[in-house]
Amino acid sequence: MTTAQVPTIKLLIDGQFVESKTDQWREVINPATQEVLAKVPFATADEINAAVASAKKAFTTWRKTPIGARARIFLKYQQLIRENMQELAALLTAEQGKTLADAEGDVFRGLEVVEHAASIGNLQLGELANNVASGVDTYTLMQPIGVCAGITPFNFPAMIPLWMFPMAIVTGNTFVLKPSEQDPMVTMRLVELALEAGIPAGVLNVIHGGPDAVNGICDHKDIKAVSFVGSTHVGTHVYNRSSLAGKRVQCMMGAKNHGIVMPDANKEQTLNAIAGAAFGAAGQRCMALPVIVLVGEAQNWLPELVAKAKTLKVNAGCQAGTDVGPVISPQALARITGLIESGVSEGATIDLDGRNPTVPGFEQGNFVGPTIFSGVDTSMRIYQEEIFGPVLCVINADSIEQAIELVNANPNGNGTAIFTRSGATARRFQEEIDVGQVGINVPIPVPVPMFSFTGSRASKLGDLGPYGKQVVQFYTQTKTVTARWFDEDEEVGALNTTISLK
Ligand code: NAD
């Protein structure tokens, strides 16, 4: 393909897919082959303003659209996503690198949020208390807040946009989405399907770009809420931006999740779960398990874990039988490789070295295979930093107390898991661990959409999570109405100068 033939990613403004007028573009690149798949624009300030203006205008009518009409769009949308699942997964694999099965999982976890959005009739209900005083009722309305925005990362280009715009829109808001500039193609296909499902012009808009686009969204006076998912340093920058002071902001950020392995755990199940959670999606999951803590006798299981990791097949995501695909970019690969080098030079034992794997037919791909370090100290960079690659750090502990202390001393709080057959140990862990999402023999405890994603501490800023009941609160303002009605022939009451209702 010549440069001229490379397709361009469009903006979505006021219901129209339009070519950006910018002179700044970047390439969307297949991480297994380096093939240029498309060019994505960095939207201009005028284009960002036009997207927000369109969303603002659309809000005046969309907010009044009956709840059933809104819900039916998402009923149709979930059907369209199902019908196009394979095409969506193939697009995702081409631009992001994960295996086709995992790409379907990425779309599916987003689809579940769309299904939940279709049940908004049961979610956006207010409360009513009858006769709070004589003839007085109090009730609440959950009203949409206006133009909301979403900023998404590269690692789940289907699921995370679907965490955001369906719940924002179904609650009566309008939306401006800024997808990851590294893999915006599957997101745009999902946006096309959303329009096909009946989302009206202006209710959903998409602009593309990098830091300037993010800052442009955050600083726009008409944006009422921002939902961000991405790295900790960018999320912290968004959360603390002075233009967002007093607005709704939620930032779901980086992680360093620990799995605690007790010696009474089911060994086979546990080692399989750890290998999948540490190396699946090439370790590019915010809920991956990049650290395991082997307690007591479980320390003897390391050789079997290494043997399992060696069986994982590193290959392009589109190839049958692949377990570990490429990482997103040559820059990400260089960073991961650099961190592996630091682990070696800082004195950790490298039990499995996944650097420079041979992948016939995909020699240009950004591949790194499963890598395992034991003897890891918490002062090492491989422990301190989020590696976001298929690299597992193994730490030993003498007791559950020591393991809990270690996890609680880590600043991150996205997820953790314990592997045990003891109910008492699991319950103690669940009570004492200071992490927002806990798995008990479940390595990646991402909640399904009737719950909310509840990462905590340094992995999250803002009080309410994306999707689930919490996001209905995030995207609405509760208005409490206290009402008394009089018949025309009602007796004239006494003048009341107290604050109590009688
Ligand atoms: P990233 O922070 O680099 O990018 C996220 C978004 O921010 C993108 O849309 C990007 O364009 C924008 N951005 C990048 N640099 C910016 C800057 N300097 N100023 C303003 N905006 C900027 O994240 P990523 O590499 O795409 O995604 C991986 C990260 O996301 C990991 O840290 C991972 O743990 C995290 N993540 C967290 C969750 C969660 O729910 N907690 C889920 C998925 C990913």
Coordinates of C-alpha atoms and ligand atoms in Angstrom, one line a residue:
M1 CA 0.0 0.0 0.0
T2 CA 1.4 3.4 -0.9
T3 CA 1.0 6.3 1.6
A4 CA -1.8 7.8 -0.5
Q5 CA -3.7 4.5 -0.2
V6 CA -3.6 4.2 3.5
P7 CA -7.1 4.8 4.9
T8 CA -7.7 7.8 7.2
I9 CA -9.6 7.5 10.5
K10 CA -12.5 10.0 10.5
L11 CA -13.8 12.2 13.2
L12 CA -17.4 11.9 14.2
I13 CA -19.0 15.4 14.5
D14 CA -22.7 16.0 14.6
G15 CA -23.6 12.6 13.1
Q16 CA -21.1 12.9 10.2
F17 CA -17.9 11.0 9.8
V18 CA -15.6 13.7 8.5
E19 CA -11.9 14.0 7.4
S20 CA -9.9 16.1 9.8
K21 CA -8.3 19.3 8.5
T22 CA -5.3 18.8 10.6
D23 CA -1.7 18.6 9.3
Q24 CA -0.7 16.3 12.1
W25 CA -1.3 12.6 11.7
R26 CA 0.2 9.4 13.1
E27 CA 0.2 5.8 11.7
V28 CA -1.8 3.0 13.2
I29 CA 0.6 0.0 12.9
N30 CA 0.0 -3.7 13.1
P31 CA 2.3 -4.7 16.0
A32 CA 3.0 -8.2 14.6
T33 CA 4.1 -7.0 11.1
Q34 CA 4.7 -3.2 11.3
E35 CA 2.2 -2.9 8.4
V36 CA 0.6 0.6 8.3
L37 CA -3.1 0.0 8.7
A38 CA -4.4 3.6 8.7
K39 CA -3.6 7.2 9.6
V40 CA -5.2 8.8 12.6
P41 CA -5.5 12.6 12.8
F42 CA -4.7 14.9 15.8
A43 CA -7.8 16.9 15.8
T44 CA -7.6 20.7 15.7
A45 CA -8.9 23.0 18.4
D46 CA -11.8 24.0 16.1
E47 CA -12.7 20.4 15.5
I48 CA -12.7 19.7 19.3
N49 CA -14.9 22.8 19.8
A50 CA -17.3 21.7 17.0
A51 CA -17.6 18.2 18.6
V52 CA -18.5 19.7 22.0
A53 CA -20.8 22.2 20.5
S54 CA -22.7 19.5 18.7
A55 CA -23.0 17.4 21.9
K56 CA -24.2 20.5 23.8
K57 CA -26.9 21.2 21.2
A58 CA -28.0 17.5 21.1
F59 CA -28.3 17.4 24.9
T60 CA -31.3 19.8 24.8
T61 CA -33.4 17.2 23.1
W62 CA -31.7 13.9 24.1
R63 CA -32.1 14.6 27.8
K64 CA -35.9 14.6 27.3
T65 CA -36.0 11.3 25.2
P66 CA -38.1 8.7 27.0
I67 CA -36.1 6.2 28.9
G68 CA -37.6 3.3 26.9
A69 CA -36.5 4.9 23.6
R70 CA -33.0 5.2 25.0
A71 CA -33.0 1.6 26.2
R72 CA -34.2 0.3 22.9
I73 CA -31.2 1.8 21.0
F74 CA -28.9 -0.2 23.3
L75 CA -31.0 -3.4 22.8
K76 CA -30.4 -3.0 19.1
Y77 CA -26.8 -2.1 19.6
Q78 CA -26.0 -5.2 21.6
Q79 CA -27.5 -7.3 18.7
L80 CA -25.4 -5.4 16.1
I81 CA -22.2 -6.0 18.1
R82 CA -23.0 -9.7 18.4
E83 CA -23.6 -9.9 14.6
N84 CA -20.3 -8.2 13.9
M85 CA -18.2 -9.9 16.6
Q86 CA -15.8 -11.7 14.3
E87 CA -15.1 -8.6 12.2
L88 CA -14.6 -6.5 15.3
A89 CA -12.2 -9.1 16.8
A90 CA -10.1 -9.3 13.6
L91 CA -9.8 -5.6 13.4
L92 CA -8.8 -5.5 17.1
T93 CA -6.2 -8.2 16.7
A94 CA -4.7 -6.5 13.6
E95 CA -4.1 -3.1 15.3
Q96 CA -3.6 -4.2 18.9
G97 CA -1.9 -7.6 18.7
K98 CA -3.9 -9.7 21.1
T99 CA -5.1 -13.2 20.1
L100 CA -8.4 -13.5 18.2
A101 CA -9.9 -15.3 21.2
D102 CA -8.8 -12.6 23.6
A103 CA -10.0 -9.9 21.1
E104 CA -13.5 -11.5 21.2
G105 CA -13.2 -11.4 25.0
D106 CA -12.4 -7.6 24.8
V107 CA -15.5 -7.0 22.7
F108 CA -17.6 -9.3 24.8
R109 CA -16.7 -7.6 28.1
G110 CA -17.8 -4.3 26.5
L111 CA -20.9 -5.9 25.1
E112 CA -22.0 -6.9 28.6
V113 CA -22.0 -3.2 29.5
V114 CA -24.2 -2.4 26.5
E115 CA -26.6 -5.2 27.6
H116 CA -26.7 -3.6 31.1
A117 CA -27.3 -0.2 29.5
A118 CA -30.4 -1.6 27.9
S119 CA -31.8 -2.2 31.4
I120 CA -31.5 1.4 32.3
G121 CA -35.2 1.5 33.1
N122 CA -34.4 -0.4 36.3
L123 CA -31.2 1.5 37.1
Q124 CA -32.1 5.2 36.8
L125 CA -35.0 5.0 39.3
G126 CA -35.3 7.6 42.0
E127 CA -36.7 7.1 45.5
L128 CA -40.0 8.3 47.0
A129 CA -41.0 8.6 50.6
N130 CA -44.7 9.2 51.0
N131 CA -46.1 11.5 53.7
V132 CA -42.7 12.7 55.0
A133 CA -45.0 15.3 56.7
S134 CA -48.7 15.7 56.5
G135 CA -49.6 15.8 52.8
V136 CA -45.9 16.0 51.8
D137 CA -43.9 13.6 49.7
T138 CA -40.2 13.6 49.0
Y139 CA -38.8 12.0 45.8
T140 CA -35.6 12.0 43.8
L141 CA -34.9 12.5 40.1
M142 CA -31.6 11.2 38.6
Q143 CA -31.1 13.8 35.9
P144 CA -28.4 13.7 33.2
I145 CA -25.6 16.3 33.6
G146 CA -24.8 17.4 30.1
V147 CA -21.8 16.8 27.8
C148 CA -19.5 14.1 29.1
A149 CA -16.2 13.0 27.8
G150 CA -14.2 9.7 27.7
I151 CA -10.4 9.2 27.2
T152 CA -9.3 5.6 26.6
P153 CA -6.1 3.6 26.6
F154 CA -4.7 1.2 24.0
N155 CA -5.0 -2.1 25.8
F156 CA -8.8 -2.6 25.6
P157 CA -9.9 -0.6 22.6
A158 CA -13.3 -2.2 22.5
M159 CA -14.2 -2.8 26.2
I160 CA -13.1 0.5 27.6
P161 CA -14.9 2.8 25.2
L162 CA -17.9 0.6 25.8
W163 CA -17.5 1.1 29.6
M164 CA -18.1 4.8 28.9
F165 CA -20.4 6.1 26.1
P166 CA -23.2 3.6 26.5
M167 CA -23.9 4.3 30.2
A168 CA -23.4 8.1 29.7
I169 CA -25.7 8.2 26.8
V170 CA -28.4 5.9 28.1
T171 CA -28.7 8.0 31.2
G172 CA -29.5 11.0 29.0
N173 CA -26.1 12.7 28.5
T174 CA -24.3 13.4 25.3
F175 CA -20.7 12.4 24.7
V176 CA -17.3 13.2 23.2
L177 CA -15.0 10.2 23.0
K178 CA -11.2 10.4 22.5
P179 CA -9.9 6.9 21.8
S180 CA -6.3 5.8 22.0
E181 CA -4.4 7.1 19.0
Q182 CA -2.5 3.7 18.9
D183 CA -5.5 1.6 18.0
P184 CA -8.6 3.6 17.2
M185 CA -10.0 1.3 14.4
V186 CA -12.1 -1.1 16.3
T187 CA -13.4 1.7 18.4
M188 CA -14.5 3.5 15.3
R189 CA -16.3 0.4 14.0
L190 CA -18.1 0.2 17.3
V191 CA -19.1 3.8 16.9
E192 CA -20.4 3.2 13.4
L193 CA -22.6 0.4 14.8
A194 CA -23.8 2.7 17.6
L195 CA -25.1 5.1 15.0
E196 CA -26.6 2.3 13.0
A197 CA -28.4 1.3 16.3
G198 CA -30.1 4.7 16.3
I199 CA -27.9 7.1 18.4
P200 CA -29.0 10.5 17.0
A201 CA -26.6 13.0 15.5
G202 CA -24.6 14.9 18.1
V203 CA -25.3 12.5 20.9
L204 CA -22.0 10.7 20.3
N205 CA -19.0 12.5 18.9
V206 CA -15.4 11.3 18.4
I207 CA -12.3 13.3 18.1
H208 CA -8.8 11.8 17.8
G209 CA -5.4 12.9 19.1
G210 CA -2.9 12.8 21.9
P211 CA -2.1 15.1 24.9
D212 CA -3.4 18.3 23.2
A213 CA -6.8 16.7 22.5
V214 CA -7.0 15.4 26.1
N215 CA -6.1 18.8 27.4
G216 CA -8.6 20.5 25.0
I217 CA -11.4 18.3 26.3
C218 CA -10.5 18.8 30.0
D219 CA -10.3 22.6 29.5
H220 CA -13.6 23.0 27.6
K221 CA -16.1 24.8 29.8
D222 CA -19.0 22.9 28.4
I223 CA -17.7 19.4 29.4
K224 CA -19.4 18.4 32.6
A225 CA -17.7 15.1 33.4
V226 CA -14.6 13.3 32.3
S227 CA -13.9 9.5 32.6
F228 CA -10.3 8.6 32.0
V229 CA -8.6 5.2 31.8
G230 CA -4.9 4.9 31.2
S231 CA -1.5 5.2 33.0
T232 CA -1.1 6.7 36.4
H233 CA 0.9 9.7 35.4
V234 CA -1.5 10.8 32.7
G235 CA -4.6 10.1 34.9
T236 CA -3.1 12.1 37.8
H237 CA -2.4 14.9 35.3
V238 CA -6.1 14.8 34.1
Y239 CA -7.5 14.6 37.7
N240 CA -5.5 17.5 38.9
R241 CA -6.1 19.8 35.9
S242 CA -7.4 23.1 37.4
S243 CA -10.0 23.5 34.7
L244 CA -11.7 20.3 36.0
A245 CA -11.9 21.5 39.6
G246 CA -15.5 21.0 40.8
K247 CA -16.5 18.8 37.9
R248 CA -17.1 15.0 37.8
V249 CA -13.8 13.2 37.1
Q250 CA -13.0 9.5 37.5
C251 CA -9.5 8.2 36.6
M252 CA -8.8 4.5 36.4
M253 CA -5.1 4.1 36.3
G254 CA -2.0 1.8 36.5
A255 CA -1.5 -1.2 38.6
K256 CA 0.8 -3.8 40.1
N257 CA -1.4 -6.7 41.1
H258 CA -0.3 -9.4 43.4
G259 CA -1.4 -13.0 43.6
I260 CA -0.9 -14.8 46.9
V261 CA -0.3 -18.5 46.6
M262 CA -1.0 -20.5 49.8
P263 CA 0.5 -24.0 50.1
D264 CA -3.0 -25.6 50.5
A265 CA -4.1 -24.2 47.1
N266 CA -5.1 -26.6 44.2
K267 CA -1.7 -26.6 42.6
E268 CA -2.6 -27.3 39.0
Q269 CA -5.5 -24.9 38.9
T270 CA -3.4 -22.2 40.5
L271 CA -0.4 -22.5 38.3
N272 CA -2.6 -22.4 35.2
A273 CA -4.4 -19.4 36.4
I274 CA -1.2 -17.6 37.2
A275 CA 0.4 -18.3 33.8
G276 CA -2.8 -17.1 32.0
A277 CA -3.0 -13.9 34.2
A278 CA 0.7 -13.0 34.0
F279 CA 1.3 -13.7 30.3
G280 CA -2.1 -13.5 28.6
A281 CA -2.6 -10.4 26.4
A282 CA 1.2 -10.2 26.6
G283 CA 0.8 -8.8 30.1
Q284 CA -0.9 -5.7 28.8
R285 CA -3.9 -5.8 31.2
C286 CA -4.4 -3.5 34.1
M287 CA -5.8 -6.5 36.0
A288 CA -2.9 -8.8 35.0
L289 CA -1.0 -10.6 37.8
P290 CA 2.6 -9.4 37.4
V291 CA 3.6 -10.3 41.0
I292 CA 3.1 -13.6 42.8
V293 CA 3.9 -14.2 46.5
L294 CA 4.6 -17.8 47.2
V295 CA 3.8 -18.6 50.9
G296 CA 5.7 -21.4 52.7
E297 CA 5.8 -24.7 50.9
A298 CA 4.3 -23.1 47.8
Q299 CA 7.8 -21.8 47.1
N300 CA 8.6 -25.2 45.8
W301 CA 6.2 -24.8 42.9
L302 CA 8.4 -22.3 41.0
P303 CA 10.0 -24.9 38.6
E304 CA 6.5 -26.2 37.6
L305 CA 5.4 -22.6 37.0
V306 CA 8.4 -22.0 34.8
A307 CA 7.8 -25.2 32.9
K308 CA 4.2 -24.1 32.2
A309 CA 5.2 -20.7 31.0
K310 CA 7.7 -22.3 28.6
T311 CA 4.8 -24.1 26.9
L312 CA 3.1 -20.8 25.9
K313 CA 3.3 -20.1 22.2
V314 CA 4.5 -16.7 21.2
N315 CA 3.2 -15.7 17.8
A316 CA 1.0 -13.2 15.9
G317 CA -2.4 -12.9 17.4
C318 CA -4.1 -13.9 14.2
Q319 CA -2.3 -17.3 14.1
A320 CA -4.2 -20.3 15.5
G321 CA -2.7 -21.6 18.8
T322 CA -1.1 -18.3 19.9
D323 CA -0.9 -17.7 23.6
V324 CA 1.2 -14.5 23.7
G325 CA 1.0 -11.9 20.9
P326 CA 3.2 -8.9 20.3
V327 CA 3.2 -5.8 22.6
I328 CA 1.7 -2.7 21.2
S329 CA 4.8 -0.8 19.8
P330 CA 8.6 -1.0 19.4
Q331 CA 8.8 1.7 22.1
A332 CA 6.8 -0.5 24.5
L333 CA 9.1 -3.5 23.6
A334 CA 12.2 -1.4 24.3
R335 CA 10.8 -0.3 27.6
I336 CA 10.0 -3.9 28.7
T337 CA 13.3 -5.2 27.5
G338 CA 15.1 -2.4 29.4
L339 CA 13.2 -3.3 32.6
I340 CA 14.2 -7.0 32.2
E341 CA 17.8 -5.8 31.9
S342 CA 17.4 -3.8 35.1
G343 CA 16.1 -6.9 36.9
V344 CA 19.2 -8.8 35.9
S345 CA 21.5 -6.0 36.8
E346 CA 19.8 -5.4 40.1
G347 CA 20.3 -9.0 41.1
A348 CA 17.0 -10.8 40.6
T349 CA 17.3 -14.4 39.3
I350 CA 15.9 -14.7 35.7
D351 CA 14.3 -18.2 35.7
L352 CA 12.9 -17.7 32.2
D353 CA 14.1 -15.1 29.7
G354 CA 11.6 -14.2 27.0
R355 CA 13.7 -11.7 25.2
N356 CA 14.2 -12.0 21.4
P357 CA 11.9 -14.9 20.7
T358 CA 12.0 -16.4 17.2
V359 CA 8.6 -15.9 15.5
P360 CA 8.9 -17.3 11.9
G361 CA 7.0 -15.2 9.4
F362 CA 6.7 -12.3 11.9
E363 CA 10.3 -11.3 12.3
Q364 CA 9.4 -7.6 12.5
G365 CA 6.9 -8.0 15.3
N366 CA 7.2 -6.5 18.8
F367 CA 7.6 -9.8 20.5
V368 CA 8.8 -10.7 24.0
G369 CA 8.0 -14.0 25.5
P370 CA 7.0 -15.0 29.1
T371 CA 9.8 -13.9 31.5
I372 CA 10.0 -15.0 35.2
F373 CA 12.1 -13.4 37.9
S374 CA 12.6 -14.9 41.3
G375 CA 14.4 -13.5 44.3
V376 CA 12.8 -10.1 43.6
D377 CA 13.2 -7.4 46.1
T378 CA 10.6 -4.6 46.5
S379 CA 13.3 -2.0 45.9
M380 CA 14.0 -3.2 42.4
R381 CA 12.6 -1.4 39.3
I382 CA 10.9 -4.6 38.1
Y383 CA 8.8 -4.5 41.3
Q384 CA 8.4 -0.8 41.6
E385 CA 7.2 0.0 38.0
E386 CA 4.3 -1.2 36.0
I387 CA 6.0 -3.3 33.3
F388 CA 2.9 -3.9 31.2
G389 CA 4.5 -6.8 29.4
P390 CA 4.7 -10.6 30.0
V391 CA 7.1 -10.4 33.0
L392 CA 6.3 -12.1 36.3
C393 CA 8.1 -11.2 39.6
V394 CA 8.1 -14.0 42.2
I395 CA 8.5 -13.1 45.9
N396 CA 8.6 -15.5 48.8
A397 CA 6.8 -15.0 52.1
D398 CA 6.8 -17.1 55.3
S399 CA 3.2 -16.5 56.2
I400 CA -0.1 -15.0 55.1
E401 CA 0.5 -12.0 57.5
Q402 CA 3.8 -11.2 55.7
A403 CA 2.1 -11.6 52.3
I404 CA -0.8 -9.2 53.3
E405 CA 1.7 -6.7 54.6
L406 CA 3.6 -6.7 51.4
V407 CA 0.5 -6.2 49.2
N408 CA -0.8 -3.4 51.5
A409 CA 2.6 -1.6 51.4
N410 CA 2.4 -1.4 47.6
P411 CA 0.8 1.9 46.6
N412 CA -1.5 0.3 43.9
G413 CA -4.9 -1.1 44.6
N414 CA -6.4 -2.3 41.3
G415 CA -6.7 -6.0 41.9
T416 CA -5.3 -8.9 43.9
A417 CA -6.0 -12.6 44.2
I418 CA -5.5 -15.4 46.7
F419 CA -5.2 -19.0 45.9
T420 CA -6.2 -21.3 48.8
R421 CA -8.6 -24.1 49.7
S422 CA -9.1 -22.6 53.2
G423 CA -12.3 -20.6 53.6
A424 CA -10.9 -19.0 56.8
T425 CA -7.7 -17.8 55.0
A426 CA -9.6 -16.5 52.1
R427 CA -12.0 -14.6 54.4
R428 CA -9.2 -13.1 56.4
F429 CA -7.5 -12.0 53.2
Q430 CA -10.7 -10.4 51.9
E431 CA -11.1 -8.5 55.2
E432 CA -7.5 -7.3 55.6
I433 CA -6.3 -6.6 52.1
D434 CA -6.4 -3.0 51.1
V435 CA -7.1 -3.5 47.4
G436 CA -10.3 -2.6 45.6
Q437 CA -10.9 -5.8 43.7
V438 CA -10.2 -9.2 45.2
G439 CA -10.2 -12.6 43.6
I440 CA -10.5 -15.8 45.6
N441 CA -9.1 -18.5 43.3
V442 CA -10.0 -16.1 40.5
P443 CA -6.9 -14.5 39.0
I444 CA -8.4 -11.5 37.2
P445 CA -11.4 -10.4 39.3
V446 CA -12.9 -7.8 36.9
P447 CA -16.5 -7.4 38.0
V448 CA -19.3 -8.0 35.6
P449 CA -21.4 -4.9 34.7
M450 CA -24.1 -5.2 37.4
F451 CA -21.2 -4.3 39.8
S452 CA -18.8 -1.5 39.3
F453 CA -15.0 -1.6 38.6
T454 CA -13.6 -0.6 42.0
G455 CA -9.9 -0.3 41.8
S456 CA -8.5 1.7 44.8
R457 CA -5.6 3.7 46.2
A458 CA -3.0 4.8 43.6
S459 CA -4.9 2.9 40.8
K460 CA -7.9 5.2 41.0
L461 CA -8.8 8.9 41.5
G462 CA -12.4 10.0 42.0
D463 CA -15.1 8.4 44.1
L464 CA -17.3 6.5 41.6
G465 CA -16.2 3.7 39.3
P466 CA -17.0 3.1 35.6
Y467 CA -20.1 1.0 34.8
G468 CA -22.5 -0.7 37.2
K469 CA -24.6 1.2 39.7
Q470 CA -21.8 3.7 40.6
V471 CA -21.7 5.0 37.0
V472 CA -25.4 5.8 37.0
Q473 CA -24.5 8.1 40.0
F474 CA -21.5 9.5 38.1
Y475 CA -23.5 10.5 35.0
T476 CA -26.5 11.9 36.9
Q477 CA -27.3 14.7 39.3
T478 CA -29.7 13.7 42.1
K479 CA -32.4 16.3 42.5
T480 CA -34.6 15.8 45.6
V481 CA -38.1 17.2 45.4
T482 CA -40.2 17.9 48.4
A483 CA -43.8 18.5 47.3
R484 CA -47.1 19.5 48.9
W485 CA -50.3 20.0 46.9
F486 CA -53.4 21.9 47.9
D487 CA -57.0 21.5 46.7
E488 CA -58.6 24.7 45.8
D489 CA -60.9 24.5 48.8
E490 CA -58.1 23.6 51.2
E491 CA -58.3 25.4 54.6
V492 CA -55.9 28.3 55.0
G493 CA -53.0 27.0 57.2
A494 CA -51.3 29.0 59.9
L495 CA -48.3 31.0 59.1
N496 CA -45.2 28.9 59.9
T497 CA -41.9 30.5 60.7
T498 CA -40.1 27.3 61.8
I499 CA -38.1 25.1 59.5
S500 CA -40.0 21.9 60.2
L501 CA -42.7 20.5 57.9
K502 CA -46.0 19.8 59.6
Ligands
NAD1 P1 -1.7 6.3 28.5 O1 -1.9 7.0 29.8 O2 -0.5 6.5 27.7 O3 -2.9 6.8 27.4 C1 -4.2 6.9 27.8 C2 -4.9 8.1 27.1 O4 -4.2 9.3 27.5 C3 -4.7 8.0 25.6 O5 -6.0 8.3 25.0 C4 -3.6 9.0 25.3 O6 -3.8 9.6 24.0 C5 -3.7 10.0 26.4 N1 -2.4 10.6 26.8 C6 -1.2 10.0 26.6 N2 -0.3 10.8 27.1 C7 -0.9 11.9 27.5 C8 -0.4 13.2 28.1 N3 0.9 13.4 28.3 N4 -1.4 14.1 28.4 C9 -2.7 13.9 28.2 N5 -3.1 12.8 27.6 C10 -2.3 11.8 27.3 O7 -2.1 4.8 28.7 P2 -1.9 3.5 27.7 O8 -0.5 3.2 27.5 O9 -2.7 3.8 26.5 O10 -2.7 2.4 28.5 C11 -2.0 1.6 29.4 C12 -2.2 2.1 30.8 O11 -3.6 2.1 31.2 C13 -1.6 1.2 31.9 O12 -1.0 1.9 32.9 C14 -2.8 0.4 32.4 O13 -2.6 -0.1 33.7 C15 -3.8 1.5 32.4 N6 -5.2 0.9 32.4 C16 -5.9 1.0 33.5 C17 -7.2 0.4 33.6 C18 -8.0 0.5 34.8 O14 -9.2 0.2 34.8 N7 -7.4 0.9 36.0 C19 -7.7 -0.2 32.5 C20 -6.9 -0.3 31.3 C21 -5.6 0.3 31.3

